mmCIF file of C-alpha atoms and ligand atoms in Angstrom:
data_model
loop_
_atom_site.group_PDB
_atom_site.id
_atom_site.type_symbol
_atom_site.label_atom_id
_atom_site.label_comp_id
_atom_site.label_asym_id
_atom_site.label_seq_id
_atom_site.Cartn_x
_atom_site.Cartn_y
_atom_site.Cartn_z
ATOM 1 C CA UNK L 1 31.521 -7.087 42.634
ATOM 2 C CA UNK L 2 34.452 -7.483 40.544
ATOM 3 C CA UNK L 3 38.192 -6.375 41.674
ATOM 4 C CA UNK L 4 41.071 -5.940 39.317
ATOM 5 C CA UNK L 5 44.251 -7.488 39.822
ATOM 6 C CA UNK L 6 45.848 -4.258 40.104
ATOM 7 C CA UNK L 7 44.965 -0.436 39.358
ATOM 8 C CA UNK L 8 47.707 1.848 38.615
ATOM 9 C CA UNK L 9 45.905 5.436 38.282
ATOM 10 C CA UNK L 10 47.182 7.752 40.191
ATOM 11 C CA UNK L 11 44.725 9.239 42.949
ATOM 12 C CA UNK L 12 43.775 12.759 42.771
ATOM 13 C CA UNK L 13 45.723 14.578 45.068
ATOM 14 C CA UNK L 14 48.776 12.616 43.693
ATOM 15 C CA UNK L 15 47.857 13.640 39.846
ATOM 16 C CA UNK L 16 47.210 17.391 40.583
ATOM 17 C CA UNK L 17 50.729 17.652 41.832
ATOM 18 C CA UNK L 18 52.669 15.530 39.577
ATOM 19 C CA UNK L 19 50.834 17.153 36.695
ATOM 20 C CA UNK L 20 51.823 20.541 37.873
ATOM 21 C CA UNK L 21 55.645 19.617 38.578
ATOM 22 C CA UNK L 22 55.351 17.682 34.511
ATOM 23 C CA UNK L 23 53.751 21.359 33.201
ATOM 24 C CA UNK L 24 56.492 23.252 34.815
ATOM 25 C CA UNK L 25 59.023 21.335 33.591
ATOM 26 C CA UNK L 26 57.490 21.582 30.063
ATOM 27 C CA UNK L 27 57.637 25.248 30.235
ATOM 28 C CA UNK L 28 61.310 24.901 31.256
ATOM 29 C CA UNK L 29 62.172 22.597 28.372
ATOM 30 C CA UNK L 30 63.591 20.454 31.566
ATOM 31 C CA UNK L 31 63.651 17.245 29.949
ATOM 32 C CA UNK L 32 66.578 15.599 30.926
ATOM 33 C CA UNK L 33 68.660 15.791 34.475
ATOM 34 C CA UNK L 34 68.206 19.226 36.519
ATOM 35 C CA UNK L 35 66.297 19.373 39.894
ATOM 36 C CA UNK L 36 63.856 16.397 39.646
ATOM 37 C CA UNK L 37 66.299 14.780 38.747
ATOM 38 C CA UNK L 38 68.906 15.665 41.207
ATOM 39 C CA UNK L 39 66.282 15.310 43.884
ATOM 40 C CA UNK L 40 65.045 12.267 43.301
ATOM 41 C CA UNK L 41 68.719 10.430 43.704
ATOM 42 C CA UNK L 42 69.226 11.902 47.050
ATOM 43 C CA UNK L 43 65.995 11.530 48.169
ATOM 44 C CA UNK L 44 66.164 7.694 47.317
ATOM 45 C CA UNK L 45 69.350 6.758 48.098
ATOM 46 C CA UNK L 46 68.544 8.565 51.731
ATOM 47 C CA UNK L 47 65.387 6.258 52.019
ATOM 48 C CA UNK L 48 67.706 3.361 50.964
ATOM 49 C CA UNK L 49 70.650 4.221 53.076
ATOM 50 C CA UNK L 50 73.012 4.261 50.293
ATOM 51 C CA UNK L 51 74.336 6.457 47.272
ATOM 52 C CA UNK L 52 71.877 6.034 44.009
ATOM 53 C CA UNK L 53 72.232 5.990 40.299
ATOM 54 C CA UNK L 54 68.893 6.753 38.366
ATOM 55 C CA UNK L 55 69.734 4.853 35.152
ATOM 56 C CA UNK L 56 66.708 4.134 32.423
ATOM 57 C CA UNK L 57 65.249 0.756 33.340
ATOM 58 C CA UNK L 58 66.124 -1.887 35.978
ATOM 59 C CA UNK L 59 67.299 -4.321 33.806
ATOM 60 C CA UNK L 60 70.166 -1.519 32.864
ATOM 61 C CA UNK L 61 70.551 -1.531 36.639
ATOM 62 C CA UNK L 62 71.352 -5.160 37.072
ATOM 63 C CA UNK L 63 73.450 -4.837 33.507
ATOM 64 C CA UNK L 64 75.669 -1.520 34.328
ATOM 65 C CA UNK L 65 76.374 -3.024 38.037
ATOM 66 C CA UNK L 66 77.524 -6.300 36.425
ATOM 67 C CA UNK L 67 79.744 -3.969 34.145
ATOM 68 C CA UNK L 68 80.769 -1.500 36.746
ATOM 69 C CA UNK L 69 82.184 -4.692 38.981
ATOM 70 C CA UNK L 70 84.112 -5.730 36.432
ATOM 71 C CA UNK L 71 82.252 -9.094 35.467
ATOM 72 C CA UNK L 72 82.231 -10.367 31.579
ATOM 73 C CA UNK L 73 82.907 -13.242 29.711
ATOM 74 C CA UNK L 74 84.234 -16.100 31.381
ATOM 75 C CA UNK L 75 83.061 -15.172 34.828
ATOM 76 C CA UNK L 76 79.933 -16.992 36.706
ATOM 77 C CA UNK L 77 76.743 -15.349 38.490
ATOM 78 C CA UNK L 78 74.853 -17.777 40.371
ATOM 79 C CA UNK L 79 71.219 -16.594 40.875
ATOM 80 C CA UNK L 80 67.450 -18.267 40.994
ATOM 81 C CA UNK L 81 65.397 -19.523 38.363
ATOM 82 C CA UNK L 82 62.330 -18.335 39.975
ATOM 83 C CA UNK L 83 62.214 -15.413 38.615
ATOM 84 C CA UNK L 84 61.402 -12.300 36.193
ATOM 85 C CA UNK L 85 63.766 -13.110 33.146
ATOM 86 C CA UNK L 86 65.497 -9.282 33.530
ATOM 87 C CA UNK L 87 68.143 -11.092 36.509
ATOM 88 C CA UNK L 88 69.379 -13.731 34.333
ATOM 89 C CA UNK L 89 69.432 -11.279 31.065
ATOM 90 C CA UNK L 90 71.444 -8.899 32.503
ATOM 91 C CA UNK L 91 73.707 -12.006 33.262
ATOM 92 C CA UNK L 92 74.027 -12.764 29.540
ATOM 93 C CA UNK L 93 73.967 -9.214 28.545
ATOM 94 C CA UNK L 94 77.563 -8.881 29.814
ATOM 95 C CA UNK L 95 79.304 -12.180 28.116
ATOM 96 C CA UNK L 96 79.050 -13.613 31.491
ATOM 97 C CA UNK L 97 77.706 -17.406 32.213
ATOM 98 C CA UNK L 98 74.248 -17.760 34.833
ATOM 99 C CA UNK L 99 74.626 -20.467 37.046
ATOM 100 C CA UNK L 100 71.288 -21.396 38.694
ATOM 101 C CA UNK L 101 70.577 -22.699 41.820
ATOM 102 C CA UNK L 102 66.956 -23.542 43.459
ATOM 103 C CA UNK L 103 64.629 -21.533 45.607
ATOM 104 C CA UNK L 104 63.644 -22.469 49.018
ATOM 105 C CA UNK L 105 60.011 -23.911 48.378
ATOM 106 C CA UNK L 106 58.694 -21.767 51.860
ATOM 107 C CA UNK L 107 59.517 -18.298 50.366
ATOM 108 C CA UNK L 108 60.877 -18.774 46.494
ATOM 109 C CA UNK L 109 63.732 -16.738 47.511
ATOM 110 C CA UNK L 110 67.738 -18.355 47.274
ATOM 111 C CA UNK L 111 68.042 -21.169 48.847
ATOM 112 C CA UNK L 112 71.073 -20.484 50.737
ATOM 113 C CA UNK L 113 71.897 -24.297 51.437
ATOM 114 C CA UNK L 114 72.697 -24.577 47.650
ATOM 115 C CA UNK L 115 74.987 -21.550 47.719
ATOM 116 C CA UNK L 116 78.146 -22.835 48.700
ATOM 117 C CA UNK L 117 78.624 -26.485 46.574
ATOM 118 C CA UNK L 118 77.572 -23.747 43.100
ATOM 119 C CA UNK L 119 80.512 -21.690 43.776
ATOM 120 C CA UNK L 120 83.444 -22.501 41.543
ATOM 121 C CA UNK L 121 86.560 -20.779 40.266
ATOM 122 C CA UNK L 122 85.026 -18.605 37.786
ATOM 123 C CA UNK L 123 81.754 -17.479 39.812
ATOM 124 C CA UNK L 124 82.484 -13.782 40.666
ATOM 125 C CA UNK L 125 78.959 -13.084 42.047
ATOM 126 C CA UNK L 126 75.468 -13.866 43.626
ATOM 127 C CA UNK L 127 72.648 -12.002 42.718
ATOM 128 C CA UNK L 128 69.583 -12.949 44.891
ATOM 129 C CA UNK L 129 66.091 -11.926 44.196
ATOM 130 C CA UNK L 130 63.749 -9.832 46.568
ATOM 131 C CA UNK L 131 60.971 -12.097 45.153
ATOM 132 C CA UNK L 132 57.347 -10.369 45.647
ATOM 133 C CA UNK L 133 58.836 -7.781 48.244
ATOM 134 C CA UNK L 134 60.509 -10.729 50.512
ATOM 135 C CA UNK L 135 64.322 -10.011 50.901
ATOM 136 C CA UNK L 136 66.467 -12.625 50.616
ATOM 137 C CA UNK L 137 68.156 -14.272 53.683
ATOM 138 C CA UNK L 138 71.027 -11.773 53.218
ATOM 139 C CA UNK L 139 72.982 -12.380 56.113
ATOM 140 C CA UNK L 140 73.635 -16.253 54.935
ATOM 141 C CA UNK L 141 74.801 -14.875 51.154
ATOM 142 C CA UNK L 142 76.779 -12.238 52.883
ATOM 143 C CA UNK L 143 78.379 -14.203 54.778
ATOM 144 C CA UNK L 144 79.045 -16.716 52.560
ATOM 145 C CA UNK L 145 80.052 -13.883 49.421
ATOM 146 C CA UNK L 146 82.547 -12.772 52.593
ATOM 147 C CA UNK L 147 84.182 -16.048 52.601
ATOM 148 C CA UNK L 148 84.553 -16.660 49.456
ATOM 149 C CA UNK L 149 85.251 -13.153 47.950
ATOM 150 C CA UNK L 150 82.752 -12.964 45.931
ATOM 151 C CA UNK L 151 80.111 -9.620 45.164
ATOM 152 C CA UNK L 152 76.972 -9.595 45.732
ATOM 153 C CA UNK L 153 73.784 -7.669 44.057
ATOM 154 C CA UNK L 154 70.326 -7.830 45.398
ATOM 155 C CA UNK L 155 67.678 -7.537 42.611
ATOM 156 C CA UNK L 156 65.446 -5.426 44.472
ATOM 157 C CA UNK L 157 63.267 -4.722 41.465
ATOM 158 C CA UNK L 158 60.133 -5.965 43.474
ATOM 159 C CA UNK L 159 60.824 -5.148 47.005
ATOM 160 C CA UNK L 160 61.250 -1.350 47.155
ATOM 161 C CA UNK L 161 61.192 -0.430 51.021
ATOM 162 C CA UNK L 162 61.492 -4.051 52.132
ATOM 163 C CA UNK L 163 63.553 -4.673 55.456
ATOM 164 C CA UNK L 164 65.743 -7.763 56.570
ATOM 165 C CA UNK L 165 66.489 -7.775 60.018
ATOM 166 C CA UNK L 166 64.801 -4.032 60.250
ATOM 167 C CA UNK L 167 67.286 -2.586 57.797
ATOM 168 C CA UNK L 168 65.818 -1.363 54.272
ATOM 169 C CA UNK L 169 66.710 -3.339 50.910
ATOM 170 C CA UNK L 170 69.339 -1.171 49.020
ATOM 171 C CA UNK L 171 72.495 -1.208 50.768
ATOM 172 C CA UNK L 172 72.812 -4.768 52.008
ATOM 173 C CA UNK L 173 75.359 -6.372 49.742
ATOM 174 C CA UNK L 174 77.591 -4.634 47.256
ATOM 175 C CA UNK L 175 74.819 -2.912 45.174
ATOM 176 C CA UNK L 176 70.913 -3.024 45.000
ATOM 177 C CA UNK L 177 68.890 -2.555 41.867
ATOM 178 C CA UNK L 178 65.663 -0.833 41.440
ATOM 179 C CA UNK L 179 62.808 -0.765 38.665
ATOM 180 C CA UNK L 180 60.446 2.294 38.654
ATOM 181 C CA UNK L 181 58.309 0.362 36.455
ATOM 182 C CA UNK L 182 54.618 1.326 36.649
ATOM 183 C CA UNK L 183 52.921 -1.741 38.124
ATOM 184 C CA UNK L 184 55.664 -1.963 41.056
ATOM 185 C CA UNK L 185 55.612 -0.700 44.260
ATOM 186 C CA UNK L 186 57.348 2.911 43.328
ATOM 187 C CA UNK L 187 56.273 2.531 39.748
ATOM 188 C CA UNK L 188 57.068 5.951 37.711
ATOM 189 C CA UNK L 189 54.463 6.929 34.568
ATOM 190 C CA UNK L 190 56.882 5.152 31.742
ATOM 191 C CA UNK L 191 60.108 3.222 32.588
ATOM 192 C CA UNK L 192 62.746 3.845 35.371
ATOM 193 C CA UNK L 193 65.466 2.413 37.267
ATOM 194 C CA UNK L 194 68.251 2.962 39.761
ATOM 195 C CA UNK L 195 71.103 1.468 41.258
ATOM 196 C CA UNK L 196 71.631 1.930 45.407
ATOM 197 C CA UNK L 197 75.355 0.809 46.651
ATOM 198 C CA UNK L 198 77.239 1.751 50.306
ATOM 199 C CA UNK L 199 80.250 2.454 47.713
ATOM 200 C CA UNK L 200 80.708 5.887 46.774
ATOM 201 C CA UNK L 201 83.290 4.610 43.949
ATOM 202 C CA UNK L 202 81.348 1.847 42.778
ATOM 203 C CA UNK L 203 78.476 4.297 42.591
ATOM 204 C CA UNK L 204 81.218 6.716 40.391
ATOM 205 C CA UNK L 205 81.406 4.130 38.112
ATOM 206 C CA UNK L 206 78.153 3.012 37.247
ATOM 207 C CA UNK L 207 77.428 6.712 36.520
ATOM 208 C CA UNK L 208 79.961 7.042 34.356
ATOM 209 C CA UNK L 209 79.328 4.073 32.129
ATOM 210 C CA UNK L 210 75.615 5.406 31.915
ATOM 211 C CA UNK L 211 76.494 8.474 30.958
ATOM 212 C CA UNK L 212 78.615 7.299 27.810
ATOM 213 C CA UNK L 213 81.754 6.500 29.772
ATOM 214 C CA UNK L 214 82.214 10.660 30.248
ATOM 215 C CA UNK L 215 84.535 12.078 32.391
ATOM 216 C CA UNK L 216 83.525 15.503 31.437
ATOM 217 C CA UNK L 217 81.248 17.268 28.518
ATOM 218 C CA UNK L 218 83.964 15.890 25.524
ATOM 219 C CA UNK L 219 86.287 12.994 27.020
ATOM 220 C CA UNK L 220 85.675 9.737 27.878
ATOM 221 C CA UNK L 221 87.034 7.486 29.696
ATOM 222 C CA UNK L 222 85.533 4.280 28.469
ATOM 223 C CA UNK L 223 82.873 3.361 26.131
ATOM 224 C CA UNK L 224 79.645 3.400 27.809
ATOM 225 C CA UNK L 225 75.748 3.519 27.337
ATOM 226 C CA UNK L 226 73.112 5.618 27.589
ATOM 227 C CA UNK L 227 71.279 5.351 30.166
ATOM 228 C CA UNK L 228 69.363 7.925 32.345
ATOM 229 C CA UNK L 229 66.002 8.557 34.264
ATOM 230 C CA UNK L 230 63.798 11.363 32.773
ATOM 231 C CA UNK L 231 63.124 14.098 34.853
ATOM 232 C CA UNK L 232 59.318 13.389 33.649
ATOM 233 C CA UNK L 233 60.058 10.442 35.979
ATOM 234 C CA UNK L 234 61.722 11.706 38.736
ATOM 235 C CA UNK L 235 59.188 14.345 38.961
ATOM 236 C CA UNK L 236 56.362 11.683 39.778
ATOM 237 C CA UNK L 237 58.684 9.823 41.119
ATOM 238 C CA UNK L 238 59.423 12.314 43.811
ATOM 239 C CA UNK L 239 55.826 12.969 45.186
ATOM 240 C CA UNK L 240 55.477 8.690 44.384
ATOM 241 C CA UNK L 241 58.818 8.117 47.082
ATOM 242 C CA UNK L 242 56.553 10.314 49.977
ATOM 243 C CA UNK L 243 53.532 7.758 49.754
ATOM 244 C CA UNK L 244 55.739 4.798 49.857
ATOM 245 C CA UNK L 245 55.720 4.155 53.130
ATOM 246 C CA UNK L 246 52.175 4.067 53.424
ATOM 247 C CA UNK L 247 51.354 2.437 50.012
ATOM 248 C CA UNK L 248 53.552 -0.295 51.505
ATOM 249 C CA UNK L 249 52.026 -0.569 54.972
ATOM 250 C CA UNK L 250 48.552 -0.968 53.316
ATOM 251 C CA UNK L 251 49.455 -3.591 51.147
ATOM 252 C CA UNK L 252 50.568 -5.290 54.366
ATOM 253 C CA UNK L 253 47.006 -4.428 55.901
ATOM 254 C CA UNK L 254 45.727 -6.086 53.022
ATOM 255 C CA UNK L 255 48.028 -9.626 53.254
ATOM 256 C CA UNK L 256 46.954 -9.189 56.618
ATOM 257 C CA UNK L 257 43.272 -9.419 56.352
ATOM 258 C CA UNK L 258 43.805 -12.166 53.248
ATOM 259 C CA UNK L 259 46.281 -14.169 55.274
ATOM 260 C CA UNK L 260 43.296 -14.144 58.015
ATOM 261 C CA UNK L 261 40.560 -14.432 55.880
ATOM 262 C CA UNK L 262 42.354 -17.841 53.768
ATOM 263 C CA UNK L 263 43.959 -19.333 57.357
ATOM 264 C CA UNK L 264 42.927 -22.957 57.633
ATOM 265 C CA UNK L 265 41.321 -23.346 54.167
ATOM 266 C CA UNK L 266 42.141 -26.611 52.514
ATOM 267 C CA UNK L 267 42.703 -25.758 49.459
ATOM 268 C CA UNK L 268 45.061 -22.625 49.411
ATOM 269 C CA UNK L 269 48.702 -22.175 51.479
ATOM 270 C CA UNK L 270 49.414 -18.425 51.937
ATOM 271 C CA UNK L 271 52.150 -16.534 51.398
ATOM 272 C CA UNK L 272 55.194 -17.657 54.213
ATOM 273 C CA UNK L 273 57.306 -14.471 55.234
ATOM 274 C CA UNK L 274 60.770 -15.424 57.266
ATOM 275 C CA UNK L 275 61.248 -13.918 60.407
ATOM 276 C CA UNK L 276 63.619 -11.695 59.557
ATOM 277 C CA UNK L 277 61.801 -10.271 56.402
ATOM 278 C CA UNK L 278 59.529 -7.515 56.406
ATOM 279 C CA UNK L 279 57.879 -8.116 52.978
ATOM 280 C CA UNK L 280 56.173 -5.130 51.028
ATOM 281 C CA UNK L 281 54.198 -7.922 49.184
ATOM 282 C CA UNK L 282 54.608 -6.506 45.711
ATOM 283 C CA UNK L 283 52.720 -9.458 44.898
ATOM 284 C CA UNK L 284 50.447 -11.604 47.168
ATOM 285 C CA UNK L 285 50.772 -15.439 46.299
ATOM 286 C CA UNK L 286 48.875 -18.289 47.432
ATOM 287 C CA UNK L 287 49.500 -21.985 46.605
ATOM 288 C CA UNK L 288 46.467 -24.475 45.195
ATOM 289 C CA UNK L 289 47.186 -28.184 44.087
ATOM 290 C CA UNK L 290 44.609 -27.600 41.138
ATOM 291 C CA UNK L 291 45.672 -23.777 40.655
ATOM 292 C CA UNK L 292 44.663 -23.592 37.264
ATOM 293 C CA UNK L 293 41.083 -24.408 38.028
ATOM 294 C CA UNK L 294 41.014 -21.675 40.925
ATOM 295 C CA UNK L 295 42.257 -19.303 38.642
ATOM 296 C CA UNK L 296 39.301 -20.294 36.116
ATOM 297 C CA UNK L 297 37.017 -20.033 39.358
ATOM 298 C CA UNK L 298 37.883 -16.535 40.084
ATOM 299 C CA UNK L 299 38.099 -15.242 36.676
ATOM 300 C CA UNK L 300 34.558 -16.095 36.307
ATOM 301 C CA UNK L 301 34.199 -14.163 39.644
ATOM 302 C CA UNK L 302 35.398 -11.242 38.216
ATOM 303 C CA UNK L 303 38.316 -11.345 40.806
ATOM 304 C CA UNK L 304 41.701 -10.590 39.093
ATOM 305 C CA UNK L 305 44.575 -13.105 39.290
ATOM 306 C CA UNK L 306 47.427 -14.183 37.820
ATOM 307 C CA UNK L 307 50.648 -16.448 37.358
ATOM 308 C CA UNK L 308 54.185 -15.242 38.319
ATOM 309 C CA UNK L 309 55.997 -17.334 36.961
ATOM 310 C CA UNK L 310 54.192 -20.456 35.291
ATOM 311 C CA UNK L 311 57.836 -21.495 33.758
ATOM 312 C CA UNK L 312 61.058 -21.130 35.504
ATOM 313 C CA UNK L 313 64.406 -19.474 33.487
ATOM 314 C CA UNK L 314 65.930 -22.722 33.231
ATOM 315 C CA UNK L 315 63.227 -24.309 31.183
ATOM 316 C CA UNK L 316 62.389 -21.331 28.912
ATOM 317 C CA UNK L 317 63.788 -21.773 25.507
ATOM 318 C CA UNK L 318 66.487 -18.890 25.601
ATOM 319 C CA UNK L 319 67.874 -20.942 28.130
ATOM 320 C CA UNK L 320 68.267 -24.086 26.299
ATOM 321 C CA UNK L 321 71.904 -23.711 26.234
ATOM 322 C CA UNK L 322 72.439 -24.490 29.553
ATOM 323 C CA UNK L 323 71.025 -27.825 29.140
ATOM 324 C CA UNK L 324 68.960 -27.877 32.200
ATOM 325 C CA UNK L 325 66.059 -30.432 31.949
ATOM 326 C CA UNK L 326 62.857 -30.454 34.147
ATOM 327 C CA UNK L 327 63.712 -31.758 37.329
ATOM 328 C CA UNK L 328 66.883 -29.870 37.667
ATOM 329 C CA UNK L 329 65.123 -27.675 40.249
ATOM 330 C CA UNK L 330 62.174 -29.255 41.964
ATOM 331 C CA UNK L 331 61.020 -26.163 44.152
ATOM 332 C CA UNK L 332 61.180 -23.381 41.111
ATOM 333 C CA UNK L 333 59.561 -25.877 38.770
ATOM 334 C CA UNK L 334 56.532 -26.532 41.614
ATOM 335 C CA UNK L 335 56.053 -23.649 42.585
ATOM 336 C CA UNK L 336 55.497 -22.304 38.775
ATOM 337 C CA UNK L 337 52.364 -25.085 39.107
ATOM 338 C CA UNK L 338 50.636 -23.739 42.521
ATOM 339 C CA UNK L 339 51.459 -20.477 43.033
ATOM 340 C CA UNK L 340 48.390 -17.889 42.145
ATOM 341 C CA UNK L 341 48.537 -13.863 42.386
ATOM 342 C CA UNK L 342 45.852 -12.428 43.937
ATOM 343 C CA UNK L 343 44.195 -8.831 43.433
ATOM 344 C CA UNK L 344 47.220 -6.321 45.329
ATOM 345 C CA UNK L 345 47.301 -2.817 45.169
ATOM 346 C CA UNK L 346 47.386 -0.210 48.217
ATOM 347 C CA UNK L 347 43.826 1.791 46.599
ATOM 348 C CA UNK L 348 42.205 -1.641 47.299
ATOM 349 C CA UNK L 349 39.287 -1.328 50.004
ATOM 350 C CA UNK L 350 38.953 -3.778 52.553
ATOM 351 C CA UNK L 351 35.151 -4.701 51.322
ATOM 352 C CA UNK L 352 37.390 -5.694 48.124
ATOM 353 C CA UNK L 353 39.965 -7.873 49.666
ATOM 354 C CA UNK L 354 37.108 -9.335 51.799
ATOM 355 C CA UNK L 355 35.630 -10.679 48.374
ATOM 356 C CA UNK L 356 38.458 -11.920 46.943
ATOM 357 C CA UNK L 357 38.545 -14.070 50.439
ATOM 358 C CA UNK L 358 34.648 -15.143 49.309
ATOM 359 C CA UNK L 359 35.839 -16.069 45.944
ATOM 360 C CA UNK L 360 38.300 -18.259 46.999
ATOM 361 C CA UNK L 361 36.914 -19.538 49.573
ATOM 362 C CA UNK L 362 33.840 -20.772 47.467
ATOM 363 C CA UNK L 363 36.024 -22.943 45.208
ATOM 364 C CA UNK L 364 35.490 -25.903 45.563
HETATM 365 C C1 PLP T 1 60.685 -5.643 37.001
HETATM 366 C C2 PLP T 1 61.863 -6.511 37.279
HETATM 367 C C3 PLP T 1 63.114 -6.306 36.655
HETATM 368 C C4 PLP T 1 63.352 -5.369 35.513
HETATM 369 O O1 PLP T 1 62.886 -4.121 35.578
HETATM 370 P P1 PLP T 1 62.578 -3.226 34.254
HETATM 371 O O2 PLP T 1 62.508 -1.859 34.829
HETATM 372 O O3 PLP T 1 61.296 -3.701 33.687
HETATM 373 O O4 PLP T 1 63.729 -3.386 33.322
HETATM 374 C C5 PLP T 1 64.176 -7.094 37.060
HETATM 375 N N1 PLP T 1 64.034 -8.056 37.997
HETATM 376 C C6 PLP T 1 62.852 -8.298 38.590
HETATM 377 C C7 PLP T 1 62.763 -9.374 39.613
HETATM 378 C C8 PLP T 1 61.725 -7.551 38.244
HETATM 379 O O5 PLP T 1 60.547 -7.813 38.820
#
């Protein structure tokens, strides 16, 4: 029996709804802001604990946050290279310089013990990455960002609903930032994004700089963007927000019952969660020696699988300019050889995940 990596159709009860709210809002003309809209932001920023911005994407989240808190060219955000290539972008996107430091090899999320000897006079941020629905250790960058006055942004792009030390993602450090991207774990119908902060003003200003710097219908106060969530989106993404926290425990069910079913198999590490993470496991990863030949294995199987990330930012050719040779950062650059995605979505039945186990487990 084959199992996809991932399956993103909406379920019927799910598509009978959204599809209504999407007809009414057609025979509205309600295209952009109104209700859904409106809705949506509260009803986010409540789950997050903060104030939201729905902006277009969430690599306009990470870039208008970066703007908002005043950081350009000649300013320094250290973050990982371990990543999607959106965190460092948005970096760039704003004249300012990325400074990378490793990942902790356990968890591929900041490795803290780096942090301090990276900051120098011109770093004005950190921005770690909830990597595959594992929060950061925040409390360590926090603290740390504290001492040293620095802000700090959690790319929560992967890691919607995720909880260090029992509180949610989203309101942790200075601001969080969201994608609504289909495939993640509150993934909208096209693109989507949002911005959660605990700073009413901060949150004033990111608004305004989406909204073309306005202040009010004709003036404006600086030159902005454009940059807004559909209410298309916010529509689905409404009914999307209620499943959530189920969508989220199943895919823990479903680590679960893989962590279980892979425990003690040579061949294959699985996925290590810190003990003060709660991880939504937006992605499941296990580690192989000979991954590339597993991944052969189970495509043969039929089982879906895949690499995230087989080459780290600092090696990628639009980061040349740094100068950063392999070797510069020994966990990133090994874990883009072992790690392995395996089949993840909360729709998956547990006869499914049980042969994805099989498959594994008969490579040999
Ligand atoms: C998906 C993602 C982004 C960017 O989101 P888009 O909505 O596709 O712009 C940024 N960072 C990480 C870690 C992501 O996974």
């Amino acid at each position: 029996m084959p199992v996809p990596f991932l399956d993103v159709r909406l379920q019927d009860k799910t598509r009978t709804e959204i599809v209504s709210l999407i007809t009414g809002l057609i025979d509205r003309a309600a295209f952009i802001g109104g209700v859904e809209v409106e809705g949506f932001t509260k009803e986010f920023g409540a789950y997050c604990g903060g104030t939201c911005v729905p902006v277009a994407n969430g690599t306009d989240a990470l870039i208008l946050t970066l703007r908002a808190l005043d950081i350009g060219p000649g300013d320094e955000v250290i973050t990982v290279p371990f990543t999607f290539i959106a965190t460092a972008e948005a970096i760039g996107n704003v004249g300012a310089t990325v400074r990378f430091i490793d990942v902790d090899p356990a968890t591929y999320n900041m490795d803290v013990r780096q942090l301090e000897k990276a900051i120098g006079s011109k770093t004005k941020a950190i921005m770690p990455v909830h990597l595959f629905g594992q929060p950061a250790d925040m409390d360590a960058i926090l603290d740390i960002a504290k001492r040293r006055n620095l802000k700090v942004i959690e790319d929560a792009c992967q890691a919607h609903g995720a909880e260090y030390k029992g509180r949610r993602v989203g309101a942790l450090g200075d601001a969080a930032c969201f994608s609504f991207y289909p495939t993640k774990n509150l993934g909208g119908m096209g693109d989507g994004g949002a911005i959660v902060t605990s700073s009413p003003e901060l949150a004033a200003k990111i608004a305004q700089i989406a909204d073309h710097g306005r202040v009010d219908r004709y003036r404006h106060a600086v030159e902005g963007v454009n940059s807004r969530l559909d209410s298309f989106q916010a529509a689905a993404l409404r009914v999307k927000l209620r499943e959530l926290p189920a969508r989220n425990e199943r895919r823990r069910q479903i680590a679960a019952r893989y962590n279980l079913g892979l425990a003690g198999h040579k061949s294959v590490t699985t996925p290590r969660v810190a003990p003060f993470a709660t991880s939504v496991f937006h992605i499941y990863c296990i580690e192989s020696d000979r991954r590339d030949a597993l991944m052969e294995h189970l495509k043969g199987l039929g089982i879906g699988c895949g690499v995230y990330y087989p080459i780290p930012l600092h090696l990628q050719p639009a980061y040349e300019k740094l100068g950063l040779k392999k070797g510069s950062f020994p966990a990133s650059e090994r874990a883009s050889e072992r790690v392995l995605a395996l089949p993840m979505f909360p729709e998956m039945t547990d006869a499914q995940a049980n042969e994805v186990i099989a498959a594994v487990k008969s490579f040999t």
